[in-house]
Coordinates of C-alpha atoms and ligand atoms in Angstrom, one line a residue:
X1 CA 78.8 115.9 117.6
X2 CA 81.3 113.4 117.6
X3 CA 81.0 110.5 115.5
X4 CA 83.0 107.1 116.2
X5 CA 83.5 105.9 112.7
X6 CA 85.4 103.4 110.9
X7 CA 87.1 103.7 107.3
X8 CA 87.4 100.3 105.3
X9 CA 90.3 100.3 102.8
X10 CA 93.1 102.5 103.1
X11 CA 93.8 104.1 99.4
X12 CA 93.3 107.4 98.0
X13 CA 89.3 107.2 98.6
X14 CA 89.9 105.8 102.2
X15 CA 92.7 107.6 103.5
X16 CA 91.3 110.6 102.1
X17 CA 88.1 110.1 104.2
X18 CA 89.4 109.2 107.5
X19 CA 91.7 111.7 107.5
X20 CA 89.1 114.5 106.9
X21 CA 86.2 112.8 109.1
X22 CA 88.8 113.1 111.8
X23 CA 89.8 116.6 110.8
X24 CA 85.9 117.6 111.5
X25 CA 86.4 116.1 115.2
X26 CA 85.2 112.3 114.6
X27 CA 86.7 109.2 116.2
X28 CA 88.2 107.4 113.2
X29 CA 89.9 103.9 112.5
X30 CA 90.8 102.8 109.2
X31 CA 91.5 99.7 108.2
X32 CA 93.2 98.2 105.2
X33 CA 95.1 94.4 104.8
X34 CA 98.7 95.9 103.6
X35 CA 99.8 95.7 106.9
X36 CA 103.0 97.9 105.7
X37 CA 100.6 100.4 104.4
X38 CA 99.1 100.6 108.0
X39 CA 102.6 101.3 109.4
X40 CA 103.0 103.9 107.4
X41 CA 100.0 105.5 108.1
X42 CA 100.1 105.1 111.8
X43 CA 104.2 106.9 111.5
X44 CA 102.7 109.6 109.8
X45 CA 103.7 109.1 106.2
X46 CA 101.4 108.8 103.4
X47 CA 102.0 106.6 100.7
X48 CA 100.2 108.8 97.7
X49 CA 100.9 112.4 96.7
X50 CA 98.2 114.2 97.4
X51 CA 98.3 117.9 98.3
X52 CA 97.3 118.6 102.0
X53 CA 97.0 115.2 103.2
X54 CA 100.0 115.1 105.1
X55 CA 99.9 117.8 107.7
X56 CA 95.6 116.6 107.9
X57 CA 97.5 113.3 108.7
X58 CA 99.9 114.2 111.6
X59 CA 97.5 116.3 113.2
X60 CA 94.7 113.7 113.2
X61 CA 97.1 111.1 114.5
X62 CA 98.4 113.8 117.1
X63 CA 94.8 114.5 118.3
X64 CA 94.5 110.6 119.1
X65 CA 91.0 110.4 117.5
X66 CA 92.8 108.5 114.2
X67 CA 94.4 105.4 113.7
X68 CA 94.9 103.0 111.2
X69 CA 94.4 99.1 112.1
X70 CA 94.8 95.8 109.6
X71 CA 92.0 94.3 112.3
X72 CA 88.3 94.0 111.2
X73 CA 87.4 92.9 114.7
X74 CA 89.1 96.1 116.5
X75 CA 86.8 97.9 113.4
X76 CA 83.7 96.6 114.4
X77 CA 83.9 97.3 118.2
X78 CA 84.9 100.6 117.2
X79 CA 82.4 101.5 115.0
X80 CA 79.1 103.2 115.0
X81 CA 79.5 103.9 111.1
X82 CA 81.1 101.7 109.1
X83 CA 82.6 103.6 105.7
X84 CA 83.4 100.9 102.6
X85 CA 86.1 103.0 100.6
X86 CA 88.2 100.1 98.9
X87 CA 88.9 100.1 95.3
X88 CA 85.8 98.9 92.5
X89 CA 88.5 98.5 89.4
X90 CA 88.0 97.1 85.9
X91 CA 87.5 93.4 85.7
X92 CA 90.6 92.1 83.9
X93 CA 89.4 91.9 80.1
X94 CA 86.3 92.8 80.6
X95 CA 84.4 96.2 80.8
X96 CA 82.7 95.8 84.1
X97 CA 83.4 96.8 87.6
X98 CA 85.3 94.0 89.7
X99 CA 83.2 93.7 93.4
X100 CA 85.2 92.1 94.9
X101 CA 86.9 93.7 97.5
X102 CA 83.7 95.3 98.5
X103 CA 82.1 91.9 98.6
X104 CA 85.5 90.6 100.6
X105 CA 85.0 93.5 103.0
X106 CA 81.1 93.2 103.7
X107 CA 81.3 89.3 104.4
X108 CA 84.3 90.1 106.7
X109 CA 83.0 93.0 108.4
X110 CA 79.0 91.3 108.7
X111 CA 80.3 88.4 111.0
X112 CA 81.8 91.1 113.5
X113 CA 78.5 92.9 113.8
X114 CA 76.9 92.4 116.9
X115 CA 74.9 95.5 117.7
X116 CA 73.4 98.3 115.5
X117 CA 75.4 100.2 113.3
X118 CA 75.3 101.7 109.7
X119 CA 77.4 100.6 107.2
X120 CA 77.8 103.4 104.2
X121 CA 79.3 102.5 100.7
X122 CA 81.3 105.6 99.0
X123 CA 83.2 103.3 96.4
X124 CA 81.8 103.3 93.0
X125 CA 79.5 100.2 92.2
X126 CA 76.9 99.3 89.5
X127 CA 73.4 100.1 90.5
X128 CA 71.6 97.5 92.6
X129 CA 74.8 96.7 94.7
X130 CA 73.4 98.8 97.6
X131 CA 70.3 96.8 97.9
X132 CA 72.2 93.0 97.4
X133 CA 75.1 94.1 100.1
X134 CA 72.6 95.2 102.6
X135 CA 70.5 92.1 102.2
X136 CA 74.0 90.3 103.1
X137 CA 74.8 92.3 105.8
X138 CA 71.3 91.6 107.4
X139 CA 72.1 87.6 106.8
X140 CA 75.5 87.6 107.9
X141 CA 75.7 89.7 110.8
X142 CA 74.8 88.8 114.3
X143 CA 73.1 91.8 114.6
X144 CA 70.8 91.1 111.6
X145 CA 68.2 93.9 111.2
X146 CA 70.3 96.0 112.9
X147 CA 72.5 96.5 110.8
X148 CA 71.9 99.7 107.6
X149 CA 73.4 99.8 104.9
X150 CA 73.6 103.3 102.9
X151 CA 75.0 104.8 99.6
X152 CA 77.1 108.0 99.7
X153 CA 79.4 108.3 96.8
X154 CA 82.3 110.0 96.4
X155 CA 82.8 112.9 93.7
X156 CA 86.7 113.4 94.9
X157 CA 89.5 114.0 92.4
X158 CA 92.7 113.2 92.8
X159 CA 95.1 115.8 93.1
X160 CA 91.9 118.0 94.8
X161 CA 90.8 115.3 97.4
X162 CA 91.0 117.1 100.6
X163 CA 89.5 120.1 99.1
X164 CA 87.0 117.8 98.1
X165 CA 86.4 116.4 100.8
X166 CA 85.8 119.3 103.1
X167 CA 84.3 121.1 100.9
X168 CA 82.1 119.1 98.4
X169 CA 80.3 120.4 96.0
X170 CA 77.0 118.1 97.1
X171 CA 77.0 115.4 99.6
X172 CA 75.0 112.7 98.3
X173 CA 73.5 109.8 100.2
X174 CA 71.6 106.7 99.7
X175 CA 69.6 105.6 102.5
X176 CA 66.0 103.4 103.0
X177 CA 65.2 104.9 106.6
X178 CA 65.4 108.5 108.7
X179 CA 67.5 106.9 111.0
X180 CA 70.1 106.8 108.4
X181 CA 70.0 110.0 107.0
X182 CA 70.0 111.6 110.8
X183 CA 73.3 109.8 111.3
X184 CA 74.9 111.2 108.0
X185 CA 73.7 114.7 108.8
X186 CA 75.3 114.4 112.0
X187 CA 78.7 113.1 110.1
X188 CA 78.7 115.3 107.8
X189 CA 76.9 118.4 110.2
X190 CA 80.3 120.8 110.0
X191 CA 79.7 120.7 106.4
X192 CA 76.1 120.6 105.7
X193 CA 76.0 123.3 108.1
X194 CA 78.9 126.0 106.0
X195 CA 76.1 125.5 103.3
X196 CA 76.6 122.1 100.9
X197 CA 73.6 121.3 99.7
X198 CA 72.6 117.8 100.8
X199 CA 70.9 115.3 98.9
X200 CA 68.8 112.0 100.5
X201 CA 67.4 110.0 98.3
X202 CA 67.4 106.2 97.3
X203 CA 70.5 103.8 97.3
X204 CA 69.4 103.5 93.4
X205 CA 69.8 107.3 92.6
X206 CA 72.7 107.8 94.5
X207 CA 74.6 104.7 93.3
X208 CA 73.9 106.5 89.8
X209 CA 74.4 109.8 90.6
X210 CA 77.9 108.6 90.6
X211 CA 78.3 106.8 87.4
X212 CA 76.0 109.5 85.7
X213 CA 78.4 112.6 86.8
X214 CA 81.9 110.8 85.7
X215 CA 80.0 109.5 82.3
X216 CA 78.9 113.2 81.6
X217 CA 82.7 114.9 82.0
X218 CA 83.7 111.7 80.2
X219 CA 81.4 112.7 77.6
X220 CA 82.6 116.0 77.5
X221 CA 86.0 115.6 77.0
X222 CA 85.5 113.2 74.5
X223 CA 83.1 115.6 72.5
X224 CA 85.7 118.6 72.3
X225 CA 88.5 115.7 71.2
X226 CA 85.9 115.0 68.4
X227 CA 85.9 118.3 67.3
X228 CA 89.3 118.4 67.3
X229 CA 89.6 115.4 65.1
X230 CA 87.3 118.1 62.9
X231 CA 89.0 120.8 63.4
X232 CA 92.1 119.0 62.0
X233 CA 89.9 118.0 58.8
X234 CA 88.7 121.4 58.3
X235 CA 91.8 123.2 58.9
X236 CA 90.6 125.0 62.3
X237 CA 91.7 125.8 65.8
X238 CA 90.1 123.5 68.1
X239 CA 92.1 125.6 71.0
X240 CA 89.6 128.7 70.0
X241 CA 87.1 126.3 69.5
X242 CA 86.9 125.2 72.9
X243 CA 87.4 128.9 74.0
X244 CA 84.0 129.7 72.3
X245 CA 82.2 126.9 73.3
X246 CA 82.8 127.6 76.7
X247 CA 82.0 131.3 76.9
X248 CA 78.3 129.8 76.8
X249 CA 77.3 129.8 80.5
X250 CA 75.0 126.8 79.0
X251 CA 77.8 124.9 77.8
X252 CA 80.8 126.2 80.5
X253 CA 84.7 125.9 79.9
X254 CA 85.4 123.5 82.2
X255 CA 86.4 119.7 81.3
X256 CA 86.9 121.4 77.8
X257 CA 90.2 121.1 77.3
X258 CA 91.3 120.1 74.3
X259 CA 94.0 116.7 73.7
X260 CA 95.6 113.6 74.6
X261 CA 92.2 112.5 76.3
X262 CA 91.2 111.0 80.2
X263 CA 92.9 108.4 81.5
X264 CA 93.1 107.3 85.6
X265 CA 91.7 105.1 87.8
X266 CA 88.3 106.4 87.4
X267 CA 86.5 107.9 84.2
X268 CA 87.5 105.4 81.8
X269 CA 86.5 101.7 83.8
X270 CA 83.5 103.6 85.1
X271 CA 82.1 104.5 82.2
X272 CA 82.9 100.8 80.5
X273 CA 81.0 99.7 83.9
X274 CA 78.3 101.6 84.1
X275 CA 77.6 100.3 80.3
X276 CA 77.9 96.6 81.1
X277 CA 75.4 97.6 83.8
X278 CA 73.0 99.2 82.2
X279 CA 73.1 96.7 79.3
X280 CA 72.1 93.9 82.4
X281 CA 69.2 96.2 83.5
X282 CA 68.0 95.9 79.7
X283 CA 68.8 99.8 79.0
X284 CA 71.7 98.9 77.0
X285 CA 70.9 101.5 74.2
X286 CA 70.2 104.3 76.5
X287 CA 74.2 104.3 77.5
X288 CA 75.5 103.3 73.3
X289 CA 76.7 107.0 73.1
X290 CA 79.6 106.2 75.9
X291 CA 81.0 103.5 73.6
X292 CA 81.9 106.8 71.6
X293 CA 83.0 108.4 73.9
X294 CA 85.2 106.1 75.1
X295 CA 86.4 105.2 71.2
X296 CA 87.3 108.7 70.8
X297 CA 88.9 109.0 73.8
X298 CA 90.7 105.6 72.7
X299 CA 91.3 107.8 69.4
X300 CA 93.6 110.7 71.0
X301 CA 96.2 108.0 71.6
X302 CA 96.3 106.6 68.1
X303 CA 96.2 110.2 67.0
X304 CA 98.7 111.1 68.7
X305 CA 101.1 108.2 68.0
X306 CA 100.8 108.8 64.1
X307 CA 101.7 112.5 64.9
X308 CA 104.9 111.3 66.4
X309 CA 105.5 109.2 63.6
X310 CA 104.6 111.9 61.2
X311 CA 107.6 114.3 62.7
X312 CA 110.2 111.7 63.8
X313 CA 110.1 109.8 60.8
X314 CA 107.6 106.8 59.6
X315 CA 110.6 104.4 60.8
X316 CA 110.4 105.2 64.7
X317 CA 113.1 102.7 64.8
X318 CA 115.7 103.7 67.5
X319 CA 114.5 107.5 67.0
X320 CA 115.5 109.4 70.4
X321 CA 111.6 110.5 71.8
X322 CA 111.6 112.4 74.7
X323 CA 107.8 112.2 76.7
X324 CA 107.1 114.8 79.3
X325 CA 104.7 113.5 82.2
X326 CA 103.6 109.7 83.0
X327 CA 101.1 110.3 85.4
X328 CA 97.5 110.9 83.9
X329 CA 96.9 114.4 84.8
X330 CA 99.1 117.0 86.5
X331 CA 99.4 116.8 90.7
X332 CA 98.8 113.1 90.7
X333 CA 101.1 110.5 91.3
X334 CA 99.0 108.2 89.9
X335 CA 99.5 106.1 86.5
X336 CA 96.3 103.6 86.6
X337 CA 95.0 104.0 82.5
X338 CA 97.6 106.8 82.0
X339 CA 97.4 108.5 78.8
X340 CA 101.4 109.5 78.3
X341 CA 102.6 106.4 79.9
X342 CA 100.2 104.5 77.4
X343 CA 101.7 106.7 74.2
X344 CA 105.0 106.3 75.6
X345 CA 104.8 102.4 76.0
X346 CA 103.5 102.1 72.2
X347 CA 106.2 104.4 70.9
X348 CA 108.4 102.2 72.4
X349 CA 106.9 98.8 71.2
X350 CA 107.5 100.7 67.8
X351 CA 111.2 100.7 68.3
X352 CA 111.5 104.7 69.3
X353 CA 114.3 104.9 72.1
X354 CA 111.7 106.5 74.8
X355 CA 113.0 109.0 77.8
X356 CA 109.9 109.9 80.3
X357 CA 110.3 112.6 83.1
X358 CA 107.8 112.8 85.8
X359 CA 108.2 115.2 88.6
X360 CA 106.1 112.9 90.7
X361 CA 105.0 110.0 88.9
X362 CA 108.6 108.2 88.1
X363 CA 108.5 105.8 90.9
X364 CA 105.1 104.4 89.6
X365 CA 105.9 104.9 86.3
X366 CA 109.1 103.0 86.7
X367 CA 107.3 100.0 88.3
X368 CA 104.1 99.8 86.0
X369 CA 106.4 100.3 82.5
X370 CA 110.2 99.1 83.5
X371 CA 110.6 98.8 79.8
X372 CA 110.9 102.6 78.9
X373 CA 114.3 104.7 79.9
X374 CA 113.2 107.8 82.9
X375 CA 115.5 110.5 83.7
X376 CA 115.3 112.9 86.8
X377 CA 115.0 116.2 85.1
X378 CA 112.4 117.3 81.8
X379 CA 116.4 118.9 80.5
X380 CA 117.6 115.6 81.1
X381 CA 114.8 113.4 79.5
X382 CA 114.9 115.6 76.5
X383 CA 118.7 115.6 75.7
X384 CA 119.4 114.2 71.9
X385 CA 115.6 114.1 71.4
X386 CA 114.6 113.7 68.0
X387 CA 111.0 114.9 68.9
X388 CA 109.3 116.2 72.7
X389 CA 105.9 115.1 73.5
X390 CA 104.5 117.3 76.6
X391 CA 101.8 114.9 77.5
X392 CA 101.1 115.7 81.0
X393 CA 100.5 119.6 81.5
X394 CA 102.7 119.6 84.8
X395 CA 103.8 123.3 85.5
X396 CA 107.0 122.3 85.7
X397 CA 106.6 121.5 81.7
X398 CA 104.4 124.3 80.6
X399 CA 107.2 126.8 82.0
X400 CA 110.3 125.3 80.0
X401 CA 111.5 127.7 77.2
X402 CA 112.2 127.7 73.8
X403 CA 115.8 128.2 74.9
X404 CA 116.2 125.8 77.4
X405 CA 115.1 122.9 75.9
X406 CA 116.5 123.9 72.1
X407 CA 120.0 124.0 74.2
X408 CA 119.5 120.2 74.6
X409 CA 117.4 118.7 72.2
X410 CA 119.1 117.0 68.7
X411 CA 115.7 118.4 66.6
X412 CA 113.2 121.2 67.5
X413 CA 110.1 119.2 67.1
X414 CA 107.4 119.8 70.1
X415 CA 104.1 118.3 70.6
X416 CA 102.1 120.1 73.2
X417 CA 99.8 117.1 73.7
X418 CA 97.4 119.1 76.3
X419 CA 97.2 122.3 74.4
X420 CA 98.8 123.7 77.8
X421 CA 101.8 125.4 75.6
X422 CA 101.8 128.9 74.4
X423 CA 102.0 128.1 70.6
X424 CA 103.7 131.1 68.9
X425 CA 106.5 131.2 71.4
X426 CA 108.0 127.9 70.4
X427 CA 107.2 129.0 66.9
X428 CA 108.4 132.5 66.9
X429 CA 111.4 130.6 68.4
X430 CA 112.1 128.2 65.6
X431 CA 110.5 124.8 66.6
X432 CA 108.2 122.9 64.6
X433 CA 105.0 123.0 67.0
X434 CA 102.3 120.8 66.7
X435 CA 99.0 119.8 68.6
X436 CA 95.9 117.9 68.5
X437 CA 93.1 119.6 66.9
X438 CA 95.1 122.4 65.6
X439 CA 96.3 123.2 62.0
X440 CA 100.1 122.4 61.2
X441 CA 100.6 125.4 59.6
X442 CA 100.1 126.9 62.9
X443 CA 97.1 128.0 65.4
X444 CA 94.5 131.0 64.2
X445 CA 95.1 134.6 66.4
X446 CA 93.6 133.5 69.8
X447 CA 90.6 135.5 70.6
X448 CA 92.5 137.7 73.3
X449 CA 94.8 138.6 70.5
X450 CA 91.5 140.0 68.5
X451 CA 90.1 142.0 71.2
X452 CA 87.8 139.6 72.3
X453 CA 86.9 139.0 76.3
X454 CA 89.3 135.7 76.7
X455 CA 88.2 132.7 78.7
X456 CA 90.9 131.5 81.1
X457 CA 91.4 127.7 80.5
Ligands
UDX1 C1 87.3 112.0 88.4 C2 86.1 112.9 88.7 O1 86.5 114.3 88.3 C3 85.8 112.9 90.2 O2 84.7 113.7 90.5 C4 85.5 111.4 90.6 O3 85.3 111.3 91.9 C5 86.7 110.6 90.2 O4 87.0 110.7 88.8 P1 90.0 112.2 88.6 O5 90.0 110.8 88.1 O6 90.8 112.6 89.8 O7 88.4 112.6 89.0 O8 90.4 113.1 87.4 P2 89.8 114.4 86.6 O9 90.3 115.6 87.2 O10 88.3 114.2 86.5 O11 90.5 114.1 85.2 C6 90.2 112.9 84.5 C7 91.0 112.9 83.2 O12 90.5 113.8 82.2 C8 92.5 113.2 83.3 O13 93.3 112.3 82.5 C9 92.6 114.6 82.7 O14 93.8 114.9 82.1 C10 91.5 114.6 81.6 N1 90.9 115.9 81.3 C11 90.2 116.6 82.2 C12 91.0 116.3 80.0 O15 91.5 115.6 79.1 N2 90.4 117.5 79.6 C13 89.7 118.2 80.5 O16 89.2 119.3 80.2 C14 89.6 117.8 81.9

């Protein structure tokens, strides 16, 4: 059944979203305030890299049941469901969630409201926002009691988000009446119906289920880059480590991978957020362990800067480092809390003459750090390098040889800050590899090597 919905906010979250509520045959508007971005949108160009979204794009727009609007007014005569997907980031110097452009967009949208309608949260808020926004809603709008509000977050990641999107692992959703979770199974009826499990429950549990599932990969990643700080005291392989470890069906591989740490526009400010918010609720303690895992998250950075140091030289002063990768994972474009760009920027505040490549990232890269030097090619970024720092496991990065980059580079000094490279090959070559977590004088055998069943990572 067709659906005439509305999308509030028009970035990765919200484009995502209308895009694919429109591929599964609703009637969608979306709305954002960049009145450029809107432009964009409506000519069929999409201003993020993401894989997919494109073609979703054109065709939705060429079906006639998308567009993209900068008007609330045109949203709320359009709207039987209203979507909130605009941005929840860090409040600037502190570690909690700044509302307010989901506040902005709730008192904008409430006045407009003048017959029934639900309005559905997906961006990531504190607990207890559900409840506050809908009493709002019910005080602003003409409408009043006729207007819902429901919780159904988001689990999307970037890079993945129309995969995501259509087909989600869980759909969760928030709701106080049966009236609301009808209307979400009929949204989301294609899916629910090719078999993803669907969960009603309370705004509460979903507004957590959110913060709870990005504190717990968080915490994973943080606790294999703890061993690795280990492994490095003990003289072990946190590589095979993490290869063990996840050949537990208990435990699992993924979100195990060893290195420079998370970084983007989500783990790290929601797990600082859901702290401060749990410290407001008086449950403070239960969340302490995250300020570990953020502080050895912090950790990989400063780790991996005193490597640099400890292979170019203690005086980084004018020392040619070349740093592969600026967005924070590979098929992003996006730089928000970006682990290399954040190395990069600190090597570069200690004097070292910084190159970055970026096969999709240099444009943001360029425009967040214009301080740093970027070249258009890894062959390019890495010519006269004293040391390479592979920070971002792009393909493009992880297939370089030996040869090719040993043809440009002044010293053969590599630091595979992802664990993505293969290590003897660069050794067996002649370059000085080295890697978080793992031994200088050179990773163990890797389990395949021994005979044992591997696990791909
Ligand atoms: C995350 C969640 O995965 C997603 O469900 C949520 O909706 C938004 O936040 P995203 O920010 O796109 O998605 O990135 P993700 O793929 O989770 O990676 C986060 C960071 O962790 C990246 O910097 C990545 O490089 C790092 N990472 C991931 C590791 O260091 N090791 C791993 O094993 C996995």
């Amino acid at each position: 059944m067709t659906a005439r919905l509305t999308v509030l906010g028009a970035g990765y979250l919200g484009i995502t979203h209308a895009v694919c509520m429109a591929h599964l045959g609703h009637d969608v508007l979306a709305v954002d305030t960049d009145a450029g971005r809107v432009d964009q949108l409506n000519s069929g160009r999409v201003p993020i890299h993401e894989p997919g979204l494109a073609d979703l794009l054109r065709s939705g727009l060429d079906s006639g049941r998308l567009g993209f609007t900068t008007s609330y007014r045109e949203a709320a005569r359009h709207g039987d469901v209203h979507f909130i997907c605009v941005g929840t980031p860090q409040l600037r110097g502190r570690n909690r969630a700044d509302l307010s452009q989901v506040n902005e967009c709730v008192t904008t949208l409430a006045p407009l409201l003048d017959r029934q309608c639900l309005v559905v949260g997906k961006s990531t808020v504190p607990a207890g926002t559900a409840v506050r926004l809908a009493g709002e809603l019910v005080r602003l709008a003409p409408a009043g009691a006729g207007i819902e509000l429901a919780w159904n977050p988001e689990f999307l990641r970037e890079g993945h988000a129309v995969a995501d999107t259509l087909a989600p692992d869980r759909i969760v959703v928030g709701v106080t009446s049966p009236g609301a979770e009808k209307t979400l199974r009929t949204v989301y009826a294609r899916l629910i119906s090719g078999g993803t499990p669907f969960y009603a429950t309370t705004p509460a549990t979903a507004e957590l289920a959110k913060s709870a599932a990005n504190s717990f990969l968080a915490t994973k990643i943080s606790f294999i880059n703890a061993m690795a700080e280990l492994c490095e005291a003990a003289g072990a392989d946190v590589t095979v480590l993490s290869e063990i470890l996840g050949a537990d069906a208990r435990i699992g591989s993924a979100f195990l991978r060893p290195g420079l740490g998370f970084g983007g526009g989500c783990l790290p400010k929601d797990i600082r957020a859901f702290m401060a918010r749990a410290a407001e609720l008086g449950a403070g303690e239960a969340l302490g362990f995250l300020r570990e895992v953020d502080a050895v998250n912090l950790r990989c950075r400063t780790r991996m800067i005193e490597l640099t140091c400890s292979l170019a030289g203690r005086n980084l002063s004018g020392a040619p480092v070349c740093v592969l990768g600026a967005a924070f994972k590979p098929g992003s474009d996006d730089v928000r809390d970006s682990p290399s760009l954040d190395v990069a920027q600190i090597l570069h505040g200690m004097g070292a003459q910084v190159t970055v490549h970026d096969p999709v990232a240099l444009a943001n890269a360029r425009r967040s750090c214009p301080q740093l030097n970027y070249a258009t090619s890894a062959l390019e970024a890495a010519r006269g390098a004293a040391v390479v720092l592979v920070l971002t496991e792009w393909p493009e990065f992880t297939r370089l040889t030996p040869a090719e980059l040993g043809g440009v580079v002044a010293r053969q000094c590599i630091i595979d800050g992802r664990n993505a490279l293969d290590p003897r090959l660069w050794q067996d070559a002649g370059w000085d590899y080295r890697a978080l977590g793992v031994n200088a004088r050179g990773p163990e055998r890797s389990l395949a090597d021994q005979g044992a069943a591997r696990h791909s990572r």
